Coordinates of C-alpha atoms in Angstrom, one line a residue:
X1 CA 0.0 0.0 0.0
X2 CA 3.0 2.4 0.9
X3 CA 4.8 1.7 -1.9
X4 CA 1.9 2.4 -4.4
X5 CA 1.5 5.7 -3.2
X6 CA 5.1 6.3 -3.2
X7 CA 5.3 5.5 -6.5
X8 CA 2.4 8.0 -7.4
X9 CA 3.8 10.9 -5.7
X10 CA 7.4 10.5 -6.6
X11 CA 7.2 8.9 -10.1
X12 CA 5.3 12.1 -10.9
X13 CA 6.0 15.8 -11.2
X14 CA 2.4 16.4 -8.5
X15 CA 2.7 20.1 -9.4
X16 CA 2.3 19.8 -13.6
X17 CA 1.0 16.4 -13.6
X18 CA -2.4 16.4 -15.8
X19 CA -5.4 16.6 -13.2
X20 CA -7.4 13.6 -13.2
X21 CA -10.6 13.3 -13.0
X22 CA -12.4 12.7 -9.6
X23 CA -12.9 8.8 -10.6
X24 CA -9.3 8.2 -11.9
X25 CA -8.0 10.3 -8.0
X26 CA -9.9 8.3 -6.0
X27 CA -9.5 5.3 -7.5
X28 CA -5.5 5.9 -7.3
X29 CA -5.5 7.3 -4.1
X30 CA -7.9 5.0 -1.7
X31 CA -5.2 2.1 -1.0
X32 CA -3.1 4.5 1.0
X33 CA -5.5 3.4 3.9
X34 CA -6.4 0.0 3.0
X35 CA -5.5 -1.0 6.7
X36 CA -5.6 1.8 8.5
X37 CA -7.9 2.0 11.7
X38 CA -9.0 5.5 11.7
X39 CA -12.5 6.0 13.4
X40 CA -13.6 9.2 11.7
X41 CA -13.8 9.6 7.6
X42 CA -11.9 10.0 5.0
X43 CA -12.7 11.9 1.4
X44 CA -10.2 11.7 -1.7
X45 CA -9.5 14.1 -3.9
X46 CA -13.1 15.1 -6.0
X47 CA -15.0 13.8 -3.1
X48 CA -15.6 16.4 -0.7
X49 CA -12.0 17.8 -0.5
X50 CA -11.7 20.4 -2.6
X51 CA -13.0 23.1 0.4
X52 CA -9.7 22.2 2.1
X53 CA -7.7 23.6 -1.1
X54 CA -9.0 27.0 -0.1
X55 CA -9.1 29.3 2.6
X56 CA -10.2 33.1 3.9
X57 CA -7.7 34.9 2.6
X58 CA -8.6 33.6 -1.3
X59 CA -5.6 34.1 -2.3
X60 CA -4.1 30.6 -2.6
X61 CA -5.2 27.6 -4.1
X62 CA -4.1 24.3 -3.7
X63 CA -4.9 20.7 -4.7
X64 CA -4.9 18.1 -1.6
X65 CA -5.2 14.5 -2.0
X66 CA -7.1 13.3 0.7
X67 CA -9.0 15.7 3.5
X68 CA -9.1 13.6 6.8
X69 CA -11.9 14.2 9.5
X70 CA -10.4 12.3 12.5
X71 CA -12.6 11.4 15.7
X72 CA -9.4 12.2 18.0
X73 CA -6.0 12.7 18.5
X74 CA -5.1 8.6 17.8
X75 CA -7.0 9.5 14.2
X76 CA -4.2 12.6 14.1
X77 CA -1.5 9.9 14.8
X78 CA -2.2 7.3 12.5
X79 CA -2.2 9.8 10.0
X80 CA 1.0 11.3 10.6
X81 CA 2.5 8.3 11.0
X82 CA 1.2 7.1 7.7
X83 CA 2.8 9.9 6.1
X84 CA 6.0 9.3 7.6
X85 CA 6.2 6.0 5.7
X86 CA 6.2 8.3 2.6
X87 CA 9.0 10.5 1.7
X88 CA 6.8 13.1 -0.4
X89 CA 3.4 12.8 1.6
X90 CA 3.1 15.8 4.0
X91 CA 0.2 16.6 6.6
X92 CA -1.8 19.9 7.7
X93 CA -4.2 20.6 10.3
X94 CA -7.0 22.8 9.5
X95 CA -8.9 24.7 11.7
X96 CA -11.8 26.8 10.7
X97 CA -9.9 27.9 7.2
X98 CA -9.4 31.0 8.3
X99 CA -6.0 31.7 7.2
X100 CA -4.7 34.0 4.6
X101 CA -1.6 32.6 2.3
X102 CA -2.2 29.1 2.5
X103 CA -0.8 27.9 5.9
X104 CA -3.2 25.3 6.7
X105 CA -3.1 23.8 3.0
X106 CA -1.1 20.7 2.3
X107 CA -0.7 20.5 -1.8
X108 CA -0.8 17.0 -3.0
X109 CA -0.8 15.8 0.8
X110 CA -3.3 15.4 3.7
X111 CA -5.2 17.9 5.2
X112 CA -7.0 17.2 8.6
X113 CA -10.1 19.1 9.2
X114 CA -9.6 19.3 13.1
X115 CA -13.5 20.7 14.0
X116 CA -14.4 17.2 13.8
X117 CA -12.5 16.0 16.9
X118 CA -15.1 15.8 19.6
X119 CA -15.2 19.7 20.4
X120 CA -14.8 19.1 24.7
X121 CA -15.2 22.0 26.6
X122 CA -14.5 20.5 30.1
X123 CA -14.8 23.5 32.9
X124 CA -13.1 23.1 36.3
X125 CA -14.3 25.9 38.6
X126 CA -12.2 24.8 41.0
X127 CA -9.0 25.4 39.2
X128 CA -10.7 27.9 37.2
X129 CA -9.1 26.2 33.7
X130 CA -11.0 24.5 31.0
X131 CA -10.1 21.5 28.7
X132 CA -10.7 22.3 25.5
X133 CA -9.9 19.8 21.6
X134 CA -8.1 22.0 19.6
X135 CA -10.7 22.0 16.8
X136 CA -12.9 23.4 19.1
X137 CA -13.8 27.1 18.3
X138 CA -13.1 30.2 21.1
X139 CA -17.1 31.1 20.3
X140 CA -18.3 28.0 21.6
X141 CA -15.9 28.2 24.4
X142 CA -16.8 31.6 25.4
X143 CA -20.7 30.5 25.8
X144 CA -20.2 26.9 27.9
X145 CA -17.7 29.0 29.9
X146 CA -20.0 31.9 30.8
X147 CA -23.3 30.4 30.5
X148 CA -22.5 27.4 32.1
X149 CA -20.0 28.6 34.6
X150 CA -19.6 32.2 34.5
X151 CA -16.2 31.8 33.7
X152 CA -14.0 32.9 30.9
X153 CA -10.7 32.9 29.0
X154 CA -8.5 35.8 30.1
X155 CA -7.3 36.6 26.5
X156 CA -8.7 36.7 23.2
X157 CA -8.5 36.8 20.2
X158 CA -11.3 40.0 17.9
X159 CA -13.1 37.3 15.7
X160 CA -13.5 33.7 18.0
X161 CA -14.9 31.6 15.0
X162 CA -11.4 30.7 14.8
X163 CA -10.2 27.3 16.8
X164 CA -8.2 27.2 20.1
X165 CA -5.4 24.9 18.4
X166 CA -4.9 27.5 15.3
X167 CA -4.8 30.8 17.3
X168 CA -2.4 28.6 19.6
X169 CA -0.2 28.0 16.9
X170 CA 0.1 31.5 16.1
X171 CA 0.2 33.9 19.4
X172 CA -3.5 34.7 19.4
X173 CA -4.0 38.5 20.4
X174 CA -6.7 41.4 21.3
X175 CA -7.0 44.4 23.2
X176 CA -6.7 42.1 26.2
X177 CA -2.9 41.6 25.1
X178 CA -1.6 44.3 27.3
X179 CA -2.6 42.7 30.2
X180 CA -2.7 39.1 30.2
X181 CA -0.2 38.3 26.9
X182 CA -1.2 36.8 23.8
X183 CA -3.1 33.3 24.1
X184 CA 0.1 31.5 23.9
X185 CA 0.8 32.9 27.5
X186 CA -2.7 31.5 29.2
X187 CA -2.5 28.0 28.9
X188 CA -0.8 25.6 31.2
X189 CA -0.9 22.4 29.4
X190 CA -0.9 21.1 25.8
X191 CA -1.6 17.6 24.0
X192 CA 0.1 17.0 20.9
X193 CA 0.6 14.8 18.2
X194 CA 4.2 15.7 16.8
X195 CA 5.4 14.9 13.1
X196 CA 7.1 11.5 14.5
X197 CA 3.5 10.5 15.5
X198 CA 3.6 10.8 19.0
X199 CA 0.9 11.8 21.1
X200 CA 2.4 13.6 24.0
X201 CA 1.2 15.3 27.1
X202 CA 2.8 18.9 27.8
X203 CA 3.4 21.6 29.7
X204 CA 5.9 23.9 31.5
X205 CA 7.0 20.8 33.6
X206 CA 5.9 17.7 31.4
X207 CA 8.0 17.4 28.0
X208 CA 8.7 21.6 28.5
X209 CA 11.0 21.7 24.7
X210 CA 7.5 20.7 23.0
X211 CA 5.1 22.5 25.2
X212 CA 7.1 25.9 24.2
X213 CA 7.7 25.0 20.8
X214 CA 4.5 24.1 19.7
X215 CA 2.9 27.7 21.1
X216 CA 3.5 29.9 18.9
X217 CA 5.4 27.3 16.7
X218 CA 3.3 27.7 13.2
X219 CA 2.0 24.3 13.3
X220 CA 5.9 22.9 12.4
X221 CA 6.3 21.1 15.5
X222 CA 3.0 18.9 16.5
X223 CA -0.8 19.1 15.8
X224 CA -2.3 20.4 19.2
X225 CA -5.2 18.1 20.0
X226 CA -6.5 19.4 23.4
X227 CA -5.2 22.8 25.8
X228 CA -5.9 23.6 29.8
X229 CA -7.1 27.6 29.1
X230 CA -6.5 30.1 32.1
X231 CA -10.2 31.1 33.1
X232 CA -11.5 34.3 35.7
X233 CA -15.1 35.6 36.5
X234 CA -16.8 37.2 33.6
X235 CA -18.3 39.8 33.9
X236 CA -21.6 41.1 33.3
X237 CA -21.6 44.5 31.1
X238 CA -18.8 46.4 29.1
X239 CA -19.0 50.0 28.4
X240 CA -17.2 50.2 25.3
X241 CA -15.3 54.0 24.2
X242 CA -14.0 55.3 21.3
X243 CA -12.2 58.3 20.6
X244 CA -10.7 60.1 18.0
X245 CA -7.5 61.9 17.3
X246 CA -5.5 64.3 15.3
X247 CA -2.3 63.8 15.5
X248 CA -0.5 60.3 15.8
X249 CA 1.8 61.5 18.6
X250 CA -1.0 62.2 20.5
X251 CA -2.7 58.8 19.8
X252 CA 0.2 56.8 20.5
X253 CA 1.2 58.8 24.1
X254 CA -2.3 58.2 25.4
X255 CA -2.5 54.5 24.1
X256 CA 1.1 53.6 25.6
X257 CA -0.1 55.3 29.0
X258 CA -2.7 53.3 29.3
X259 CA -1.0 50.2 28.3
X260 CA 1.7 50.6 31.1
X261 CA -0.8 51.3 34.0
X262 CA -0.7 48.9 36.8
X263 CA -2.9 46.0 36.5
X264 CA -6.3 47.0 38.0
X265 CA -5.8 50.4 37.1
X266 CA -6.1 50.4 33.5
X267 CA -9.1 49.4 31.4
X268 CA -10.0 45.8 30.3
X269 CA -9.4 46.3 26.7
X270 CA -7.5 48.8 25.0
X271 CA -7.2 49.0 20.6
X272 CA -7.1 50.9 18.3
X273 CA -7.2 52.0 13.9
X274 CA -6.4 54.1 11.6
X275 CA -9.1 55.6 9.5
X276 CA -9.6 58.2 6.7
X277 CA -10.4 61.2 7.2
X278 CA -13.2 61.3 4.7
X279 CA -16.7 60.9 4.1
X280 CA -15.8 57.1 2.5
X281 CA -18.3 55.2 4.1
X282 CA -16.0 52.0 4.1
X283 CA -13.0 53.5 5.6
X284 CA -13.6 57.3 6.9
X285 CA -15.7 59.2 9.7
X286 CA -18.5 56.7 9.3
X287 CA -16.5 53.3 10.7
X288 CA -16.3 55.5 14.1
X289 CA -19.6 55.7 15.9
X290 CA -20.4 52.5 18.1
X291 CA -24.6 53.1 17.1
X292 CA -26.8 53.9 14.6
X293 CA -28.1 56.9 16.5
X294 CA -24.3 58.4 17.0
X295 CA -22.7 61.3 14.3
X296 CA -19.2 61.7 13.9
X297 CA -19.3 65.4 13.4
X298 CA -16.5 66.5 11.0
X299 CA -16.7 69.7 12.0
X300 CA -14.5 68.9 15.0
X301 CA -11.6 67.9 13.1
X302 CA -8.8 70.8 13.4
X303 CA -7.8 72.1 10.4
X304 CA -4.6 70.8 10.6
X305 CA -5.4 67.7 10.6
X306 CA -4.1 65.3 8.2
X307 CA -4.9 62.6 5.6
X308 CA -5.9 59.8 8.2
X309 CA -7.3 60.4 11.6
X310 CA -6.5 57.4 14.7
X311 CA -9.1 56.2 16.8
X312 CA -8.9 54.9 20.2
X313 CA -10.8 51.8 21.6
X314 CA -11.0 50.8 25.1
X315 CA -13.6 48.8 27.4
X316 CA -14.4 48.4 30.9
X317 CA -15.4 45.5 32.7
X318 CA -18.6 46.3 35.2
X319 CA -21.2 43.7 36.6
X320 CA -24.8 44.1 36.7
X321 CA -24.8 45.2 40.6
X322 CA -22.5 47.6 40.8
X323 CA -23.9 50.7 40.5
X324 CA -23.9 53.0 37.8
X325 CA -22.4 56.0 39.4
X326 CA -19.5 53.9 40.5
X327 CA -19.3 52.8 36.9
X328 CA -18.8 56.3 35.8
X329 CA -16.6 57.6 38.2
X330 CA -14.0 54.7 37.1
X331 CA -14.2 55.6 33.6
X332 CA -13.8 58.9 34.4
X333 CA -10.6 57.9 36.4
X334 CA -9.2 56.1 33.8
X335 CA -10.0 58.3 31.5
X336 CA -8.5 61.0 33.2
X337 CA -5.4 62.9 30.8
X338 CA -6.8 60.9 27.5
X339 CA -6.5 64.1 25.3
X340 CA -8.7 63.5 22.3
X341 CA -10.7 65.5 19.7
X342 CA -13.2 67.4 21.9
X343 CA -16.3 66.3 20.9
X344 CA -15.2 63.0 19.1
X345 CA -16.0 60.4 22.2
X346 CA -18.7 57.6 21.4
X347 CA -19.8 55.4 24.1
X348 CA -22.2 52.3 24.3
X349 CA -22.6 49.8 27.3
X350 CA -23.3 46.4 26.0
X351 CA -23.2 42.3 27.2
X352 CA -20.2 41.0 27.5
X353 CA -20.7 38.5 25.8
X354 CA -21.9 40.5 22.7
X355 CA -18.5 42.8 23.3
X356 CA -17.0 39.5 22.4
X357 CA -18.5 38.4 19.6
X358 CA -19.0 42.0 18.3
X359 CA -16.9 40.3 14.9
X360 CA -19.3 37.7 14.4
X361 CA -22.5 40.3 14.2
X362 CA -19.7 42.0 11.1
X363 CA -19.1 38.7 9.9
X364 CA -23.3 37.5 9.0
X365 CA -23.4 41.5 7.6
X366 CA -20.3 40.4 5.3
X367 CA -22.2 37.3 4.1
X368 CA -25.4 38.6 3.3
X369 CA -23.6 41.0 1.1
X370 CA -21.2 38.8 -0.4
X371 CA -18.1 40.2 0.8
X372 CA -16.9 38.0 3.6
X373 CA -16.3 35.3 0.5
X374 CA -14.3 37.4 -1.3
X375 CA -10.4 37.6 -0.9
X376 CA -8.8 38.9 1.9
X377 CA -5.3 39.4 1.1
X378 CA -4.3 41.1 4.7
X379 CA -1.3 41.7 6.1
X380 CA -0.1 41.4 9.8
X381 CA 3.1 43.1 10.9
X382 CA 4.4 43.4 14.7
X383 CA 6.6 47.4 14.6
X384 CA 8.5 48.3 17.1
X385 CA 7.5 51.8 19.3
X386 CA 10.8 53.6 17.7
X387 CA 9.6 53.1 14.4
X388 CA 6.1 53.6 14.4
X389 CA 6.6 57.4 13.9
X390 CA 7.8 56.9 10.4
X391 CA 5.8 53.8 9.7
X392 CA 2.8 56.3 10.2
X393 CA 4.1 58.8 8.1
X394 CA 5.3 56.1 5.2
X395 CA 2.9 54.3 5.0
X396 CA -0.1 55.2 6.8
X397 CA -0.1 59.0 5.6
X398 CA 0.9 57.9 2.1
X399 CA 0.8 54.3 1.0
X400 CA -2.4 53.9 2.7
X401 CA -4.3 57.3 2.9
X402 CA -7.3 56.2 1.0
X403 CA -7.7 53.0 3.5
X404 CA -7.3 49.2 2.6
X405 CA -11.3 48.7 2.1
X406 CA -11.3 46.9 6.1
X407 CA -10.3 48.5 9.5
X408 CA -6.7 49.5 9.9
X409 CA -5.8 47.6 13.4
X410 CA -3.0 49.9 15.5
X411 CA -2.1 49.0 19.0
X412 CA 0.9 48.7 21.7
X413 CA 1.6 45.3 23.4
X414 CA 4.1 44.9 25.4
X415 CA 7.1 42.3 25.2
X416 CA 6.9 41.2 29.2
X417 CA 3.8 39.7 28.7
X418 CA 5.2 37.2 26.0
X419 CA 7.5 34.0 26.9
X420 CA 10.9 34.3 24.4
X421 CA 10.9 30.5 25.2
X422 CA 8.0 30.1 23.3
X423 CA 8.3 30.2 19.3
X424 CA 6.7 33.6 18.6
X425 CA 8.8 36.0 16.7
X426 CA 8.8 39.9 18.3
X427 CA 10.6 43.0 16.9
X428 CA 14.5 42.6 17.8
X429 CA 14.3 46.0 19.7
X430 CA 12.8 44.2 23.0
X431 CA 10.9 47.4 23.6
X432 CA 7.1 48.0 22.9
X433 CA 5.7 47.2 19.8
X434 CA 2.8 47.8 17.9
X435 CA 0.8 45.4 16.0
X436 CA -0.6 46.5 12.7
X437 CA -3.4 45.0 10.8
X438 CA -4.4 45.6 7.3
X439 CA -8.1 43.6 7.5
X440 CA -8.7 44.2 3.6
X441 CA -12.1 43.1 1.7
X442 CA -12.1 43.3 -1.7
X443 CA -15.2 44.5 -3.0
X444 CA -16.9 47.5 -5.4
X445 CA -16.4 50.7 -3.8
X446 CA -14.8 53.9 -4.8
X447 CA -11.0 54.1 -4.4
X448 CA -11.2 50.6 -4.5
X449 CA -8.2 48.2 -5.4
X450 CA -8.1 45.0 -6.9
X451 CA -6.7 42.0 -5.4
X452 CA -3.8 42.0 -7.2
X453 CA -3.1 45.8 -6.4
X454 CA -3.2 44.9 -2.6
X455 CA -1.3 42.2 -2.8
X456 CA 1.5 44.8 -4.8
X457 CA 0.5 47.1 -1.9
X458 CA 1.4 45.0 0.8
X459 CA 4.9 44.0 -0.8
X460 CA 5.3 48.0 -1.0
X461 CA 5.1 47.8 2.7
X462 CA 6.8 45.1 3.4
X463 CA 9.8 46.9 1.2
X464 CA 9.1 49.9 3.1
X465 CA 10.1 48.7 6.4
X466 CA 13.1 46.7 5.2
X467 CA 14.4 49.5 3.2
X468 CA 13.9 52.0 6.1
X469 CA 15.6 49.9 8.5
X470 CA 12.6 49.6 10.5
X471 CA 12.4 46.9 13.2
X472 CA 9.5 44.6 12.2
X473 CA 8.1 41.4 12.2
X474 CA 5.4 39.7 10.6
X475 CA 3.0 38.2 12.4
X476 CA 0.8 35.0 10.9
X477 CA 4.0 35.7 8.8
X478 CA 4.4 34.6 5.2
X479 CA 7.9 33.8 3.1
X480 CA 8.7 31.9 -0.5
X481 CA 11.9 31.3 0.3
X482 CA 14.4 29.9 3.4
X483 CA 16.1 33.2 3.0
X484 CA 12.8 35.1 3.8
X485 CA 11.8 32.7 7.1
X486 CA 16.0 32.9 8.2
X487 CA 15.7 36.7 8.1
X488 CA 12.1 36.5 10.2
X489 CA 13.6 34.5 12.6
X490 CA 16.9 36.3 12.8
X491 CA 18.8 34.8 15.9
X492 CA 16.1 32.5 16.4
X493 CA 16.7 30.3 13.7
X494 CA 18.8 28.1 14.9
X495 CA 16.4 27.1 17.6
X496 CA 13.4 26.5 15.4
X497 CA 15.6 23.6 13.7
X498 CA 16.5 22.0 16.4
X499 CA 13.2 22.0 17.4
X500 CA 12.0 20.8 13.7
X501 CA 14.6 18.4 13.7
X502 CA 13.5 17.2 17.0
X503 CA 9.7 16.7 16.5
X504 CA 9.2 16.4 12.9
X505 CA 12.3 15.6 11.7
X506 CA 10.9 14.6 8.3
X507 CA 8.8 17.8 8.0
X508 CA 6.0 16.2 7.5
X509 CA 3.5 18.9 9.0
X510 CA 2.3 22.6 7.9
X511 CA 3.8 22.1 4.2
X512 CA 1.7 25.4 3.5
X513 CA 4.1 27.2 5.8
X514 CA 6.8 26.9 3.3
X515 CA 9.3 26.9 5.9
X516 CA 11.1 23.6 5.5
X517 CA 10.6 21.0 2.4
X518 CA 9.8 17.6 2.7
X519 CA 13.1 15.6 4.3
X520 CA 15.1 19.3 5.0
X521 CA 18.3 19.5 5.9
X522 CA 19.2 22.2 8.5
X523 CA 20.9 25.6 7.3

């Protein structure tokens, strides 16, 4: 059985071979698990698969042989382990599809589709963690952890139809960041199958190399099947602000204040964007106001105020008892020495829970206007606080005035809240950085761009920064080449192979990565 698929992926060129029909590629490709004891299903190539050749950012395309719904993390095994009998077959674990360049794809190889693991969502008040399958999605943790507990994760990331073993993979951040870290940093223990076809158990004192190489670790070092999530006591309400701002120094002195409070004296939730200072009703004055029933009066703008105007977003944390002049005098407080446009402050107080899923209301907009199908070529950067300055005038002031046709994300974090132990890449600096999201939808508008333009648009950037000297890092980062990832990774590198040559030696996971090739040698 091995050998006959050897033969079919190594006897032939799988990127220009002729595509087969879906009779002749199943029909080819079925023995491979004559054998195999795998409890949930499996669907060849023309069956059923071709969904996992895609993903959100519509950008990439690619051709897998086989899409694999396993039952649980032994399915995950067998798989791997099957692959590793091949020297050509490689294996990726997909979550919700939600990525942008092709990460979770596996061209000519297997792609796991991990939502159908059993999603447990096991709740120990006690401990205050929850055990969670990592196909499970953050939405459908947030409602059995609140609902049935009223508990929650501490951090987050803004749109939770993603799952807990993909945003693991990556960092996973929101405007909770600041406080508690990135997602990576609020979990205490891991299982994993690894590319040798292990299925481990792991945490900062079990198996510590894998626990800290798989968060963070792009999917190169093990499929992560199940995670113990940090909980606290939700709370009730939010009363979410918004304010708006002239001049980026300005924006960026009240946003790192508030970012380097003490904990308990800042707000919950602290982001922020960049938006045009236009009537555009995609990316100007109107993406401001929290409610139907608020105006952003333009007429409040100073006159000297540029091309692009900042907004900044912060919510705080109140339950239905305490009382509402209490609630206001601590907003008050913490708003105290914010200096924003006078007259440009929007204010709503909402559930939490709806504060959370405040995406997901955006996202059945997007669909019943047929944009959230479209591509979504963003782009993801992590830049450090001394060259923000000039990234704003480079790129947002210039490259970007007009908007990307999507929010503009612009936020500090700060690098004490993230493990360097873990496999997350930060700006070299070690200082405060700001992540930058360019959330682009392609659709009709005026000032619109094609796909292809933003794609050109996002190079520009990318060009920008390295031409500028700026300290940067992409984040849900995408090279072509070993050069690009070497240069990401910087004096990490060296790390992350020993860690790929220690856990999936044959690189037999995340082929869509294109970090390593099948059966790499370390450089």
């Amino acid at each position: 059985m091995i050998a006959y698929i050897e033969r079919f992926v190594h006897e032939n060129d799988v990127d220009t071979m002729p595509e087969p029909d879906s009779g002749e590629e199943q029909g080819d490709l079925s023995p491979l698990f004559n054998g195999v004891d795998i409890q949930g299903t499996v669907e060849f190539a023309g069956c059923g698969s071709a969904a996992a050749g895609i993903d959100f950012g519509g950008v990439q395309v690619s051709k897998p042989l086989a899409l694999i719904r396993p039952a649980n993390s032994d399915d995950v095994a067998k798989v791997v382990r099957l692959a590793s009998r091949s020297p050509h077959l490689t294996v990726a674990a997909r979550g919700n599809g939600h990525s942008v360049n092709g990460q979770a794809m596996a061209h000519r190889g297997l792609v796991l589709d991990m939502k159908t693991i059993e999603p447990k969502i096991t709740v120990d008040p006690e401990t205050a963690q929850a055990d969670v399958s990592g196909g499970a999605l953050w939405e459908d943790v947030l409602k059995r952890c609140v609902l049935g507990y009223g508990l929650a994760p501490r951090s987050w990331t803004d749109y939770l139809g993603l799952t807990v073993g993909g945003t693991l993979s990556n960092a996973g951040v929101s405007g909770q960041t600041f406080i508690y870290g990135p997602q990576t940093e609020n979990v205490t223990e891991l299982e994993v199958v690894t590319g040798n076809g292990d299925v481990l158990v792991c945490s900062k004192n079990e198996n510590p190399e894998l626990f800290f190489s798989v968060l963070g670790g792009l999917g190169q070092f093990g499929i992560i099947t199940r995670a113990r999530v940090l909980l606290q006591p939700a709370p009730d309400m939010v009363r979410w602000i918004r304010v708006v701002y002239s001049e980026f120094s300005e924006f960026t002195r009240d946003a790192e204040m508030l970012v380097t409070r003490a904990e308990g004296d800042s707000f919950d939730y602290l982001e922020g964007f960049v938006f045009v200072n236009s009537d555009d009703p995609v990316n100007g004055w109107a993406s401001v106001p929290l409610d139907s029933d608020q105006f952003f009066d333009p007429s409040c703008i100073p006159p000297t105020a540029g091309p692009v105007l900042y907004c900044l977003e912060v919510a705080l944390h109140y339950k239905n008892h305490d009382p509402p002049s209490a609630v206001d005098m601590r907003t008050e407080r913490l708003m105290g020495g914010v200096r924003f446009v006078e007259g440009l402050r929007f204010s709503v107080e909402v559930g939490y829970m709806e504060f959370l899923l405040r995406v997901k209301r955006a996202e059945k907009e997007a669909k019943a206007n047929g944009i959230w199908d479209a591509p979504h070529p963003w782009l993801n950067l992590f830049v450090s606080k001394t060259d923000i300055a000039d990234f704003d005038r480079l790129v947002f002031k210039n490259i970007l005035k007009h908007g990307v046709g999507g929010p503009i994300l612009l936020y500090p974090l700060l690098p004490s809240k993230w493990d360097s132990r873990k496999s997350v890449v930060l700006p070299e600096g070690g200082g405060m950085f700001y992540l930058v999201a360019l959330l682009r939808f392609c659709f009709p508008y005026p000032k619109g761009l094609s796909v292809e333009e933003m794609i050109v648009q996002n190079q520009e950037i990318v060009q920008t920064c390295i031409q500028n000297g700026f300290d940067f890092k992409l984040y849900l980062p995408h090279y072509t080449s070993r050069e690009g990832w070497k240069r990401h990774f910087g004096n990490q590198w060296s790390r992350f192979q020993e860690r790929k040559a220690r856990f999936d030696p044959m690189a037999i996971l995340a082929p869509g990565q294109k970090i390593f090739p099948r059966n790499w040698h370390p450089s």
